[in-house]
Short mmCIF file of C-alpha atoms in Angstrom, two decimals:
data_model
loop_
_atom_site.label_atom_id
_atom_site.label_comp_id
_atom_site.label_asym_id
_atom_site.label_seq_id
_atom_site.Cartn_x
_atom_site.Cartn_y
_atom_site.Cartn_z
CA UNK A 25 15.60 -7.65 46.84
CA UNK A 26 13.42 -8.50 49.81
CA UNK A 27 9.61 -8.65 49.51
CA UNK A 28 8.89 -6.16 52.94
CA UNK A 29 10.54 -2.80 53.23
CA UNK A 30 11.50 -1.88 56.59
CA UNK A 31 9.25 1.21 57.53
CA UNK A 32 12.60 2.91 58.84
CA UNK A 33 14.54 2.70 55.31
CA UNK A 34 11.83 3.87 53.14
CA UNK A 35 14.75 6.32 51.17
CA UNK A 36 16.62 3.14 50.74
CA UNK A 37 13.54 1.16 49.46
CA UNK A 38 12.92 3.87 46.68
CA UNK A 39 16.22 3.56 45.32
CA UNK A 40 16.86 -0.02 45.20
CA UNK A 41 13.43 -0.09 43.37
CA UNK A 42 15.17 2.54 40.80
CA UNK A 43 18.11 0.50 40.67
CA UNK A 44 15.76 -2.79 40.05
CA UNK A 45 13.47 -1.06 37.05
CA UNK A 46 16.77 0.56 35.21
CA UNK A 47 18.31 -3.07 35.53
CA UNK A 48 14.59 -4.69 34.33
CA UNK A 49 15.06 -2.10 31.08
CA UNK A 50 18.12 -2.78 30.67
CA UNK A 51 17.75 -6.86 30.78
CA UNK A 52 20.96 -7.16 33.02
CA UNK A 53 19.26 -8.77 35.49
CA UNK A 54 20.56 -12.81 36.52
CA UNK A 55 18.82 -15.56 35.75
CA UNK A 56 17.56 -16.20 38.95
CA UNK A 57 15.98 -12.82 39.41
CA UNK A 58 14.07 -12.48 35.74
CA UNK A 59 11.61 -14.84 37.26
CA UNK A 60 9.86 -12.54 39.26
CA UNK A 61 6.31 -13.41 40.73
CA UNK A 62 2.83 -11.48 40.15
CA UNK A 63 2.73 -11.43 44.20
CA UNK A 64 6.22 -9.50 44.32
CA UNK A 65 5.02 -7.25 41.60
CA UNK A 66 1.58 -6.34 43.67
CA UNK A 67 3.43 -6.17 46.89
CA UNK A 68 6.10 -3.82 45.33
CA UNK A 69 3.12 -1.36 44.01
CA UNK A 70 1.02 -1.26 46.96
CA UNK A 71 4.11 -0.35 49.25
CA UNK A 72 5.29 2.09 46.58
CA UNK A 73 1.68 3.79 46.78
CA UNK A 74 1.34 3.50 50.97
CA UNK A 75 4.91 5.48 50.63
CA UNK A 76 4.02 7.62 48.43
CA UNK A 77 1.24 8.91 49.98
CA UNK A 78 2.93 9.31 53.33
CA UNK A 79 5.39 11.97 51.29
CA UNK A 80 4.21 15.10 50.08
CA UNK A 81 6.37 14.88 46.95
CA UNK A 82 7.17 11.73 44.84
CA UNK A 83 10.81 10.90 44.39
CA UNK A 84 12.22 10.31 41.09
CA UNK A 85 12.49 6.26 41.57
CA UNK A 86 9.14 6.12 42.55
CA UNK A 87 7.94 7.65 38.63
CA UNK A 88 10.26 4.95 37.43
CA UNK A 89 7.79 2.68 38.83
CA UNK A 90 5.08 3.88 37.40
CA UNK A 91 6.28 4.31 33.88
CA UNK A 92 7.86 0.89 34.58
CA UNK A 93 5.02 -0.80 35.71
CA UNK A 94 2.46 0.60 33.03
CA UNK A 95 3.10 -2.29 30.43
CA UNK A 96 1.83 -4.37 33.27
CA UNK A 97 -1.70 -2.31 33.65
CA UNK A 98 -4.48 -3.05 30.75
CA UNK A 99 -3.24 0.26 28.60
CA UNK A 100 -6.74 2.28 27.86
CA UNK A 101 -7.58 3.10 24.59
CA UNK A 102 -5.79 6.47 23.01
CA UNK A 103 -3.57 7.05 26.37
CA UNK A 104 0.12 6.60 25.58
CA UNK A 105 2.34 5.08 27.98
CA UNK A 106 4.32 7.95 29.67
CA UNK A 107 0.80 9.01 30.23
CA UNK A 108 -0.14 6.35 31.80
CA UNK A 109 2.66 6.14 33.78
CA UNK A 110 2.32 9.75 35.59
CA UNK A 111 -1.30 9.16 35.92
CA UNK A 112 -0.37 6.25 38.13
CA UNK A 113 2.52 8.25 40.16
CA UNK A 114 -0.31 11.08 40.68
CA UNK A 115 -3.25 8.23 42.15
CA UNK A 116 0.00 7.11 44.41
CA UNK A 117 0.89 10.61 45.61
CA UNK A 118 -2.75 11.24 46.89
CA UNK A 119 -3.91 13.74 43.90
CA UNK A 120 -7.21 13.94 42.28
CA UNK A 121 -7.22 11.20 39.51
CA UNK A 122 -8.29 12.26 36.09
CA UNK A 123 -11.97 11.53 35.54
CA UNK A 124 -11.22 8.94 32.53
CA UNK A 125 -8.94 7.10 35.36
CA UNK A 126 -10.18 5.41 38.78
CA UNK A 127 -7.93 3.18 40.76
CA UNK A 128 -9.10 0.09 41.78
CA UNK A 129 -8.15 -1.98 44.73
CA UNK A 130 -8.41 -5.94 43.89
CA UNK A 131 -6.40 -8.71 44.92
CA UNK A 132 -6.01 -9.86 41.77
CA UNK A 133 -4.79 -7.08 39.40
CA UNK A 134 -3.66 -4.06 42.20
CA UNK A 135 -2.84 -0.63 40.75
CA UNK A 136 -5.36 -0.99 37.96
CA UNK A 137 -7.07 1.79 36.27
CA UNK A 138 -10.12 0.84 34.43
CA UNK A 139 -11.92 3.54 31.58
CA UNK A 140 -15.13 5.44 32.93
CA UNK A 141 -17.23 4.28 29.94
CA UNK A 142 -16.38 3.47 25.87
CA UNK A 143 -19.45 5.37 25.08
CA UNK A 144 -17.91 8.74 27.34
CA UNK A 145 -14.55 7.93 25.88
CA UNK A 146 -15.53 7.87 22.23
CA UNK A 147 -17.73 10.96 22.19
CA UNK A 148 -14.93 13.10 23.29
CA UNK A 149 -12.32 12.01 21.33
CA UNK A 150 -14.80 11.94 18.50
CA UNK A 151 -14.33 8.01 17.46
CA UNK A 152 -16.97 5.53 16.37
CA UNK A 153 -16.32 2.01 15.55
CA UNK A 154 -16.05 0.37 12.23
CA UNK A 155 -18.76 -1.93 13.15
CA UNK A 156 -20.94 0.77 14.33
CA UNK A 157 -20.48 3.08 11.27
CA UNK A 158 -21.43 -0.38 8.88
CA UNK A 159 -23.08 -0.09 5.76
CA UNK A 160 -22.01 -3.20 4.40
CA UNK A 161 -19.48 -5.98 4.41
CA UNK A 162 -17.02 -7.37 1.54
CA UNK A 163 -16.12 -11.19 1.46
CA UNK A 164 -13.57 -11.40 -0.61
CA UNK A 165 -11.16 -14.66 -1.89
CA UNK A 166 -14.59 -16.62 -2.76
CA UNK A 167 -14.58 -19.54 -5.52
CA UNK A 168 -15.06 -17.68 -8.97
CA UNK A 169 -17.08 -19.63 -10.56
CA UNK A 170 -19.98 -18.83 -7.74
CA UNK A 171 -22.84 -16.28 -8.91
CA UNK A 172 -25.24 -14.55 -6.81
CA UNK A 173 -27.40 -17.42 -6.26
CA UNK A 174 -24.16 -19.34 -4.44
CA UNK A 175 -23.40 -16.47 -2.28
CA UNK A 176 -27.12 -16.17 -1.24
CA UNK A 177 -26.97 -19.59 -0.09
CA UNK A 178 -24.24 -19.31 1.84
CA UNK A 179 -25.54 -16.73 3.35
CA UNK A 180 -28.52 -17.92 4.91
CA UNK A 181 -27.10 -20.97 5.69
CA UNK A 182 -24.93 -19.24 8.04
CA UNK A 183 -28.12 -17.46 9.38
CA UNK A 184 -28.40 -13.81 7.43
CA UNK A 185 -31.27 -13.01 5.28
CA UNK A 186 -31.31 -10.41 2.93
CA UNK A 187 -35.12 -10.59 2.18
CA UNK A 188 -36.87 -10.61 -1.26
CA UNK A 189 -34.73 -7.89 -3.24
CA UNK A 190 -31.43 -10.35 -1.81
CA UNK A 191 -29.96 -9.86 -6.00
CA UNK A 192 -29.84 -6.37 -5.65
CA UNK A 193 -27.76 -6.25 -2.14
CA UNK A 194 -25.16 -8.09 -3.78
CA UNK A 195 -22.69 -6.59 -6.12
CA UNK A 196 -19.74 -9.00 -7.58
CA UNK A 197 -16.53 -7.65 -9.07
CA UNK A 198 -16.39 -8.71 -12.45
CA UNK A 199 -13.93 -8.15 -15.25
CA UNK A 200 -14.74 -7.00 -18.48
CA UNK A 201 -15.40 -10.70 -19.80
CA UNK A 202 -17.82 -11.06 -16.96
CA UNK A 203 -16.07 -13.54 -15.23
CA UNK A 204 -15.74 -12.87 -11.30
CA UNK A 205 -12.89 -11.88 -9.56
CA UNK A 206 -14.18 -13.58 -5.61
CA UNK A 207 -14.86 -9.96 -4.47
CA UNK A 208 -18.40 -9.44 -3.21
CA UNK A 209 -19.87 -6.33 -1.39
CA UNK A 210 -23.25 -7.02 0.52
CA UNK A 211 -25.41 -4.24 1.86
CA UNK A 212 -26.03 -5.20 5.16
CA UNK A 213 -25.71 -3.30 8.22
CA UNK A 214 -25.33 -6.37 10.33
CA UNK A 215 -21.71 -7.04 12.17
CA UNK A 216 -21.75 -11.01 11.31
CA UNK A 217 -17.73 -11.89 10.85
CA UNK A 218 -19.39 -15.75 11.54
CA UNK A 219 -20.20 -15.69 7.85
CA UNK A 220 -16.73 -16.72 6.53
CA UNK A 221 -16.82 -19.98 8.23
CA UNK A 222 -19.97 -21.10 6.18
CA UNK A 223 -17.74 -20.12 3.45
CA UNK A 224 -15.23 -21.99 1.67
CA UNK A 225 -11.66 -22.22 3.29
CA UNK A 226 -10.08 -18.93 2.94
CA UNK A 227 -12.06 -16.40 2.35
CA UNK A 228 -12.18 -13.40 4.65
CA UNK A 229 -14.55 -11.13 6.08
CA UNK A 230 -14.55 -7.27 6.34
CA UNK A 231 -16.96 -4.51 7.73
CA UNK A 232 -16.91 -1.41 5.22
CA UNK A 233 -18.34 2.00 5.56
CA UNK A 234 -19.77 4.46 3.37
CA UNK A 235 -16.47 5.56 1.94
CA UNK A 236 -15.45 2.10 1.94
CA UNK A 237 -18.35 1.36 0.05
CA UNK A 238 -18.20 3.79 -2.48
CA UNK A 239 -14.82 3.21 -2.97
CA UNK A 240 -15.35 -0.60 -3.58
CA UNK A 241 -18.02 0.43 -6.35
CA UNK A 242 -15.75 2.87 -8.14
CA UNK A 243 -13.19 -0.27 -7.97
CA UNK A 244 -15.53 -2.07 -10.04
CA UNK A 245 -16.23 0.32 -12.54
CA UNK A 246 -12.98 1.30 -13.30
CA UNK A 247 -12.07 -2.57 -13.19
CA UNK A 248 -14.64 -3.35 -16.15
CA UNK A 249 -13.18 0.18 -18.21
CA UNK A 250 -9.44 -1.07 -17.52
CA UNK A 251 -8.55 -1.63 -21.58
CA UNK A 252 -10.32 1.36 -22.62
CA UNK A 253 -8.54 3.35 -20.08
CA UNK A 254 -5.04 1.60 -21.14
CA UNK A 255 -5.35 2.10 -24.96
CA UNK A 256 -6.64 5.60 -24.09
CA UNK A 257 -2.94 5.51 -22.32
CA UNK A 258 -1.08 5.06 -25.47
CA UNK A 259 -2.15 7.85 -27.44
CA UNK A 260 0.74 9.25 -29.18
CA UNK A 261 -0.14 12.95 -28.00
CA UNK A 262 0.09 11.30 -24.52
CA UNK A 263 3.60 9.66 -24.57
CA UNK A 264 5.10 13.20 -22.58
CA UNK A 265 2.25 13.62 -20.29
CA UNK A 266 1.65 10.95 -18.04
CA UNK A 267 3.38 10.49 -14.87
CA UNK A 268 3.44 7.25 -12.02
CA UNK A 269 2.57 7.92 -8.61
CA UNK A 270 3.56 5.51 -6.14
CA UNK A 271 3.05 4.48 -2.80
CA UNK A 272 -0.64 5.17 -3.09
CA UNK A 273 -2.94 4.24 -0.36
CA UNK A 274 -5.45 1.63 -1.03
CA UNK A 275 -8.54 3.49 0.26
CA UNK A 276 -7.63 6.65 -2.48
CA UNK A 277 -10.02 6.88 -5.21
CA UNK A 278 -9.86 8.70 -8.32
CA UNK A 279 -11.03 11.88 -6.49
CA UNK A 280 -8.76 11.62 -3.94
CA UNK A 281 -5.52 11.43 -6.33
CA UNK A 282 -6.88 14.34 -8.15
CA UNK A 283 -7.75 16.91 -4.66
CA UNK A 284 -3.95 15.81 -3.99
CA UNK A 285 -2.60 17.07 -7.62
CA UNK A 286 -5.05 20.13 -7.32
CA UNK A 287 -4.01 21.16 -3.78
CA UNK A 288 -0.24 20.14 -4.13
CA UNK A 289 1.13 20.63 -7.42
CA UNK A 290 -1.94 23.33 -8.76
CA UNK A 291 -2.45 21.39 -11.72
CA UNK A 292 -6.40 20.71 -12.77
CA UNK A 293 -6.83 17.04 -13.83
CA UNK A 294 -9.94 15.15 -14.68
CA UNK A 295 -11.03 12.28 -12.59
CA UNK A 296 -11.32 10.10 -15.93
CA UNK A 297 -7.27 10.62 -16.37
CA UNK A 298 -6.27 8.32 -13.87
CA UNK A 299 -6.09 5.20 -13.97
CA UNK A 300 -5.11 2.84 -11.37
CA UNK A 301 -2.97 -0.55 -11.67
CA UNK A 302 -4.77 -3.95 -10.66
CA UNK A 303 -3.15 -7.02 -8.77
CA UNK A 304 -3.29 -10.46 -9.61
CA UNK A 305 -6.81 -11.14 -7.79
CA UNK A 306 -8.78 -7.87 -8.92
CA UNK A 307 -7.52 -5.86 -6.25
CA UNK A 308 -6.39 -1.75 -6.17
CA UNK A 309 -1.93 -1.93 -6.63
CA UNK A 310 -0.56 1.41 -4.97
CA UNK A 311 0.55 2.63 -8.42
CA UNK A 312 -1.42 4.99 -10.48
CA UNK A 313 -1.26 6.74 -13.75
CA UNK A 314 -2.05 10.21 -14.09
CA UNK A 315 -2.76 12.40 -17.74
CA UNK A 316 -1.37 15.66 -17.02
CA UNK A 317 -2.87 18.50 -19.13
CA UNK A 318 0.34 19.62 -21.10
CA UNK A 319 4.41 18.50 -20.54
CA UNK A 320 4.98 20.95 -18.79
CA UNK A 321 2.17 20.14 -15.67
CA UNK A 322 3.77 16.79 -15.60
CA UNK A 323 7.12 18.04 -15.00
CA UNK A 324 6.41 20.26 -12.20
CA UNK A 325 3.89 17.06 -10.52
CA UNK A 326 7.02 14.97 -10.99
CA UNK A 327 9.16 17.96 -8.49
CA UNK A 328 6.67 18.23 -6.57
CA UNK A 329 5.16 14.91 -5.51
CA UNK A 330 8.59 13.06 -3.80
CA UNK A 331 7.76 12.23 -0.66
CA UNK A 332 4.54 14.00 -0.37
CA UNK A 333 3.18 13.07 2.98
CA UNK A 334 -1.14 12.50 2.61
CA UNK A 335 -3.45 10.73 4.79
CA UNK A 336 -3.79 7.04 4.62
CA UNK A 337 -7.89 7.68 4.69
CA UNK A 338 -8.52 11.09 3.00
CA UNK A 339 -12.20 10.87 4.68
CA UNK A 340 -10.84 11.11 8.43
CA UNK A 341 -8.09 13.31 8.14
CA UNK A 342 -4.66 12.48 10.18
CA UNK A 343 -7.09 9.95 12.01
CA UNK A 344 -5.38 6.45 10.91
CA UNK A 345 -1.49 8.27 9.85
CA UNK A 346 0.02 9.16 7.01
CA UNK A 347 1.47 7.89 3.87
CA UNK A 348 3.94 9.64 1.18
CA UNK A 349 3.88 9.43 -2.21
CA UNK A 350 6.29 9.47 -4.65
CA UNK A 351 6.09 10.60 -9.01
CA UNK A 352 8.43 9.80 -12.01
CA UNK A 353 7.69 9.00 -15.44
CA UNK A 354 8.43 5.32 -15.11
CA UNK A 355 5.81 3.45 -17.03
CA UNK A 356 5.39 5.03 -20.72
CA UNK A 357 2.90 3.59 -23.01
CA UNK A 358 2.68 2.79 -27.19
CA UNK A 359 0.27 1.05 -29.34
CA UNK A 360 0.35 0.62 -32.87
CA UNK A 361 -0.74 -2.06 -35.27
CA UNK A 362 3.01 -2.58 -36.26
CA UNK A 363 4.11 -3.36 -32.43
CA UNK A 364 1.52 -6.24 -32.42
CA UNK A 365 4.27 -9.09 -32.95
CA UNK A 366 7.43 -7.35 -32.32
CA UNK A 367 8.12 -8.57 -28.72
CA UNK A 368 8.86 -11.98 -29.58
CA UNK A 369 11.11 -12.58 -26.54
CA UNK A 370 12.30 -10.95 -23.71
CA UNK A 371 15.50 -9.92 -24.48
CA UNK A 372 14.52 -5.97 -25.48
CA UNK A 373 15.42 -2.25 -24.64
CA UNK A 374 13.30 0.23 -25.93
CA UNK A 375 15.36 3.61 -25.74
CA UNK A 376 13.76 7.04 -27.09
CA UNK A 377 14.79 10.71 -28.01
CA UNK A 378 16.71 9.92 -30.80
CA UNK A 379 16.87 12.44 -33.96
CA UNK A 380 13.65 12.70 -35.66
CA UNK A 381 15.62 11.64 -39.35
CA UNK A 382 17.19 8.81 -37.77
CA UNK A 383 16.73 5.58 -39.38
CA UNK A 384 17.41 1.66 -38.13
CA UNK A 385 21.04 1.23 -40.17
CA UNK A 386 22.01 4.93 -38.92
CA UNK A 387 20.94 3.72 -35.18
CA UNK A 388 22.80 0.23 -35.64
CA UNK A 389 25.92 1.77 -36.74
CA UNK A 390 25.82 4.31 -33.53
CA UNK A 391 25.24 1.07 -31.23
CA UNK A 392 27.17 -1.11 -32.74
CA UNK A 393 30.03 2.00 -32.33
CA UNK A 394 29.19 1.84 -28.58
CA UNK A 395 29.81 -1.89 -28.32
CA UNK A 396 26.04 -2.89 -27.75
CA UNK A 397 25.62 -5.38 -30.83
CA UNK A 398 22.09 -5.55 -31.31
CA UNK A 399 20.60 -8.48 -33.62
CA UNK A 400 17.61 -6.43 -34.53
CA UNK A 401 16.58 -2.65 -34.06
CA UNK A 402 12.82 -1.39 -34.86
CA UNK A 403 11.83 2.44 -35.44
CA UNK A 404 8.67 3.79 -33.88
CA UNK A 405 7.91 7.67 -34.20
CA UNK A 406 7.02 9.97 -31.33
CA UNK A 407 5.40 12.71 -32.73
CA UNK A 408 4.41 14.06 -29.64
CA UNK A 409 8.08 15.27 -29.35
CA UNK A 410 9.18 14.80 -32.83
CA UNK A 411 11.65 12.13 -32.22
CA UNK A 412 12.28 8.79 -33.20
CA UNK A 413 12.35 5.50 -30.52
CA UNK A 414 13.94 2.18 -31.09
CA UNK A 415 13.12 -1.24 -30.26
CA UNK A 416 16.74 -2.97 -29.37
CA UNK A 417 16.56 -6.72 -29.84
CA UNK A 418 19.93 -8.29 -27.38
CA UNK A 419 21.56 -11.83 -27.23
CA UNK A 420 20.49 -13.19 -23.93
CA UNK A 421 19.07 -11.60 -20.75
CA UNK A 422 23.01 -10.73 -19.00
CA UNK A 423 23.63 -8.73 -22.57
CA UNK A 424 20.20 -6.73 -21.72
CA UNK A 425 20.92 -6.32 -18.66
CA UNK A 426 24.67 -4.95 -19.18
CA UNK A 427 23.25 -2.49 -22.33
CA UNK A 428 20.07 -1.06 -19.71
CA UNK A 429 23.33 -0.39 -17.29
CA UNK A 430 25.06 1.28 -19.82
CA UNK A 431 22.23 3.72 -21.68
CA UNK A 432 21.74 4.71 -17.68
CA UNK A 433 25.56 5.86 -17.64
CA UNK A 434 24.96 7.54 -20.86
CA UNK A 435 22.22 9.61 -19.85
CA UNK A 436 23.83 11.01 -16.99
CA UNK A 437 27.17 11.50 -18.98
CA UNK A 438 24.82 13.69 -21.75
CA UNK A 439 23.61 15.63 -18.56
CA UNK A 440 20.29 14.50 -19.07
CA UNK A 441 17.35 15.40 -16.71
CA UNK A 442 16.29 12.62 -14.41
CA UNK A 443 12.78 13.13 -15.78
CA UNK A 444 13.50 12.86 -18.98
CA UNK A 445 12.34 9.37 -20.24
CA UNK A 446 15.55 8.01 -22.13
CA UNK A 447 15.30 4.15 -22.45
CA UNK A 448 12.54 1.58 -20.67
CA UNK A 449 12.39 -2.45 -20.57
CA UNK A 450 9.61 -2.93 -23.27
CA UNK A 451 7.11 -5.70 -22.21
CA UNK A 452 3.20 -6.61 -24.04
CA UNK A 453 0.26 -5.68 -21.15
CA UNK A 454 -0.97 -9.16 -20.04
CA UNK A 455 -4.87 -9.78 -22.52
CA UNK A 456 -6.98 -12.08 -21.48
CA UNK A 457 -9.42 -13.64 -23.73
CA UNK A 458 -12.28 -15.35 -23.35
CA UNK A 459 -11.60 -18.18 -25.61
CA UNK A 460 -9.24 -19.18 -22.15
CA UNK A 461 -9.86 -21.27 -19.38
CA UNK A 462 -6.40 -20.37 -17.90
CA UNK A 463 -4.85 -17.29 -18.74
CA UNK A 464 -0.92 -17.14 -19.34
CA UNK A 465 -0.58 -14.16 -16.70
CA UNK A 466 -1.72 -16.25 -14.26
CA UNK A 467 -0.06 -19.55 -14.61
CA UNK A 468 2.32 -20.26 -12.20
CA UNK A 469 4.11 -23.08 -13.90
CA UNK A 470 4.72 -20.59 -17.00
CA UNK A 471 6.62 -18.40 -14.11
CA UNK A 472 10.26 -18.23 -14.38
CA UNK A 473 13.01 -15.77 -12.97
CA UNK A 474 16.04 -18.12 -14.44
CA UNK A 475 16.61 -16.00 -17.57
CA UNK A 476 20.36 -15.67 -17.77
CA UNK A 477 23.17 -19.10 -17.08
CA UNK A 478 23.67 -19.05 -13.42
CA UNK A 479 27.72 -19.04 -12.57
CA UNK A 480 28.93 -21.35 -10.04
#
């Protein structure tokens, strides 16, 4: 395409122009003409804007340009593209530009547009900063065996002080042993990200805001309370009321979970009956565990939270998108003194909802009937249900495996309801003790996923 329009074939101009941003979308374009220069591009749009204003209406190529040509303007903050691109086609066809848009003419970046002010701009679309709205800041992935007096340090050496009362701006996520987790929240409104390079390699650096903040400090309590709230889990009365949420959002709180349940599903739970999963390194999983108040509450949360669409911040709304959440009944929880040393291995299927009266040689018979051949059943009561449950002791991990595949066929061939818990893969929660340096959850040469003979 040549650089200079003719002033006669300014009809022809505008459609080879068409023809060259379809072909641009399209990436059809040879080899020879991908390589096009910043000088063609600024003599395209000024010619494209002298015509346009010598028109009274804008042709149909010429908005191609503009929406075209948009990618290569700096994009302002909260206007989309195809908004962009008819702002652009209006500044070339000589209307009044919107007041958050002015054209600029420079040699160096022509057809602009440049933002009246980021104060202006943020007021009316009703935006603030993270680092403006900063109470404090969390550093997290620090050494564990640091205390206060090693964070201080750090600290001022890379120029913050915290004054006097320093011990009572800093708040370290500990676990119920007291040992820390690297997680530290300090209460300082100050934006200084340069703090993580006086810090030991790796850890990272993030500004937090009120919610944020209070968020972090329920983390932390709930963190410490973690094996009350799990043997308070495994309750007997319990077994038929808790449910698994899903897909949770990590900024959700305990009061966040609960104004979804209460607004959603009209079911009252207390904040103290739900208790959130932890990841390797003390922080919040996206799985939760709710106590509804009867069977019959945690049946109708179960239909009604699939795919439950929520905000991803519950403080601001539809401000930062959505997420959706999803409920079953797929973690169930026992304790009892005689399940202390019955998981010796891995190789189990716990499977429930079995006549109350049932005992282990009636149960064997019935699997052994079914071709499962267990080497060693267990009997636990539910009496929340007034059943019995079996521990199911296979030969290898492929043979548990095969029988988990099979009690799934079974329940839907005894038109079963999906939410009715039927059989599980048993496994001990990890306990850590203090008598440990290491603990086995988190030793990576104790990891391995080779559990069955691999078949070449």
């Amino acid at each position: 395409w040549p650089t200079h329009a003719p002033p006669d074939r300014a009809g022809a101009w505008d459609v080879g122009l068409g023809c060259l941003c379809r072909a641009a979308c399209d990436m059809t374009l040879p080899a020879h003409a991908m390589h096009l220069s910043s000088a063609f591009l600024a003599s395209v749009s000024r010619h494209a804007c002298r015509q346009a204003a010598r028109r009274p209406t804008l042709h149909a190529p010429a908005v191609s340009l503009g929406t075209w040509a948009a990618p290569a303007l700096p994009l302002l903050p909260g206007l989309r593209r195809g908004r962009m691109g008819l702002a652009t086609a209006s500044v070339a066809a000589g209307k009044q530009p919107p007041p958050s848009v002015v054209p600029v003419a420079s040699s160096e970046a022509p057809g602009a547009a440049i933002a009246a002010s980021s104060s202006t701009f943020r007021e009316s679309r009703d935006q603030v900063a993270l680092s403006e709205r900063q109470d404090a800041f969390l550093l997290e992935r620090l050494p564990r065996d640091w205390a206060e007096e090693d964070i201080h340090s750090c600290l001022q050496r890379a120029g913050l002080d915290l004054g006097e009362d320093w011990r009572s701006k800093l708040l370290i996520m500990r676990s119920r042993l007291g040992r820390s987790i690297g997680r530290v929240l300090v209460a300082s409104a100050a934006h200084v990200p340069h703090v993580a390079q006086a810090c030991p390699s790796g850890v990272t650096y993030r500004p937090m805001d009120r919610n944020d903040v209070e968020h972090f400090v329920e983390q932390c309590e709930r963190f410490v309370n973690l094996s009350d709230d799990l043997h308070r889990l495994s309750r007997p009365d319990y077994f038929q009321r808790i449910i698994t949420i899903s897909e949770v959002p990590e900024s959700y709180g305990r009061r966040d979970i609960v104004h979804v349940i209460k607004e959603r599903c009209g079911v009252q739970v207390e904040p103290r009956d739900v208790v959130f999963r932890f990841k390797r390194w003390g922080r919040q999983s996206d799985a939760c565990f709710v106590i509804c108040p009867t069977a019959r509450d945690a049946d109708h949360c179960v239909a009604q939270i699939q795919e439950l669409a929520v905000p991803k911040r519950a403080a601001y709304g539809s401000l930062f998108g959505a997420a959706f959440l999803w409920s079953s009944r797929a973690t169930l929880f026992l304790s009892h003194p005689d399940l202390d040393f019955v998981l010796d291995s891995k190789f189990w299927v716990f499977t429930t909802g079995w006549q109350e009266d049932m005992n282990v040689d009636e149960f064997s018979a019935v699997m052994t009937q079914m071709k499962f051949r267990p080497l060693r059943v267990v009997r636990h009561p539910i009496p929340s249900d007034q059943s019995s449950a079996f521990f199911v002791e296979l030969e290898g991990m492929q043979r548990t495996k095969k029988a988990m595949v099979r009690l799934r066929r079974l329940k839907w061939r005894w038109r079963m309801k999906q939410e009715t818990p039927f059989f599980a893969y048993p496994r001990r929660i990890d306990v850590h003790r203090a008598c440990e340096e290491k603990f086995e959850d988190e030793d990576s040469a104790a990891d391995s996923d080779i559990d069955e003979p691999i078949h070449y």
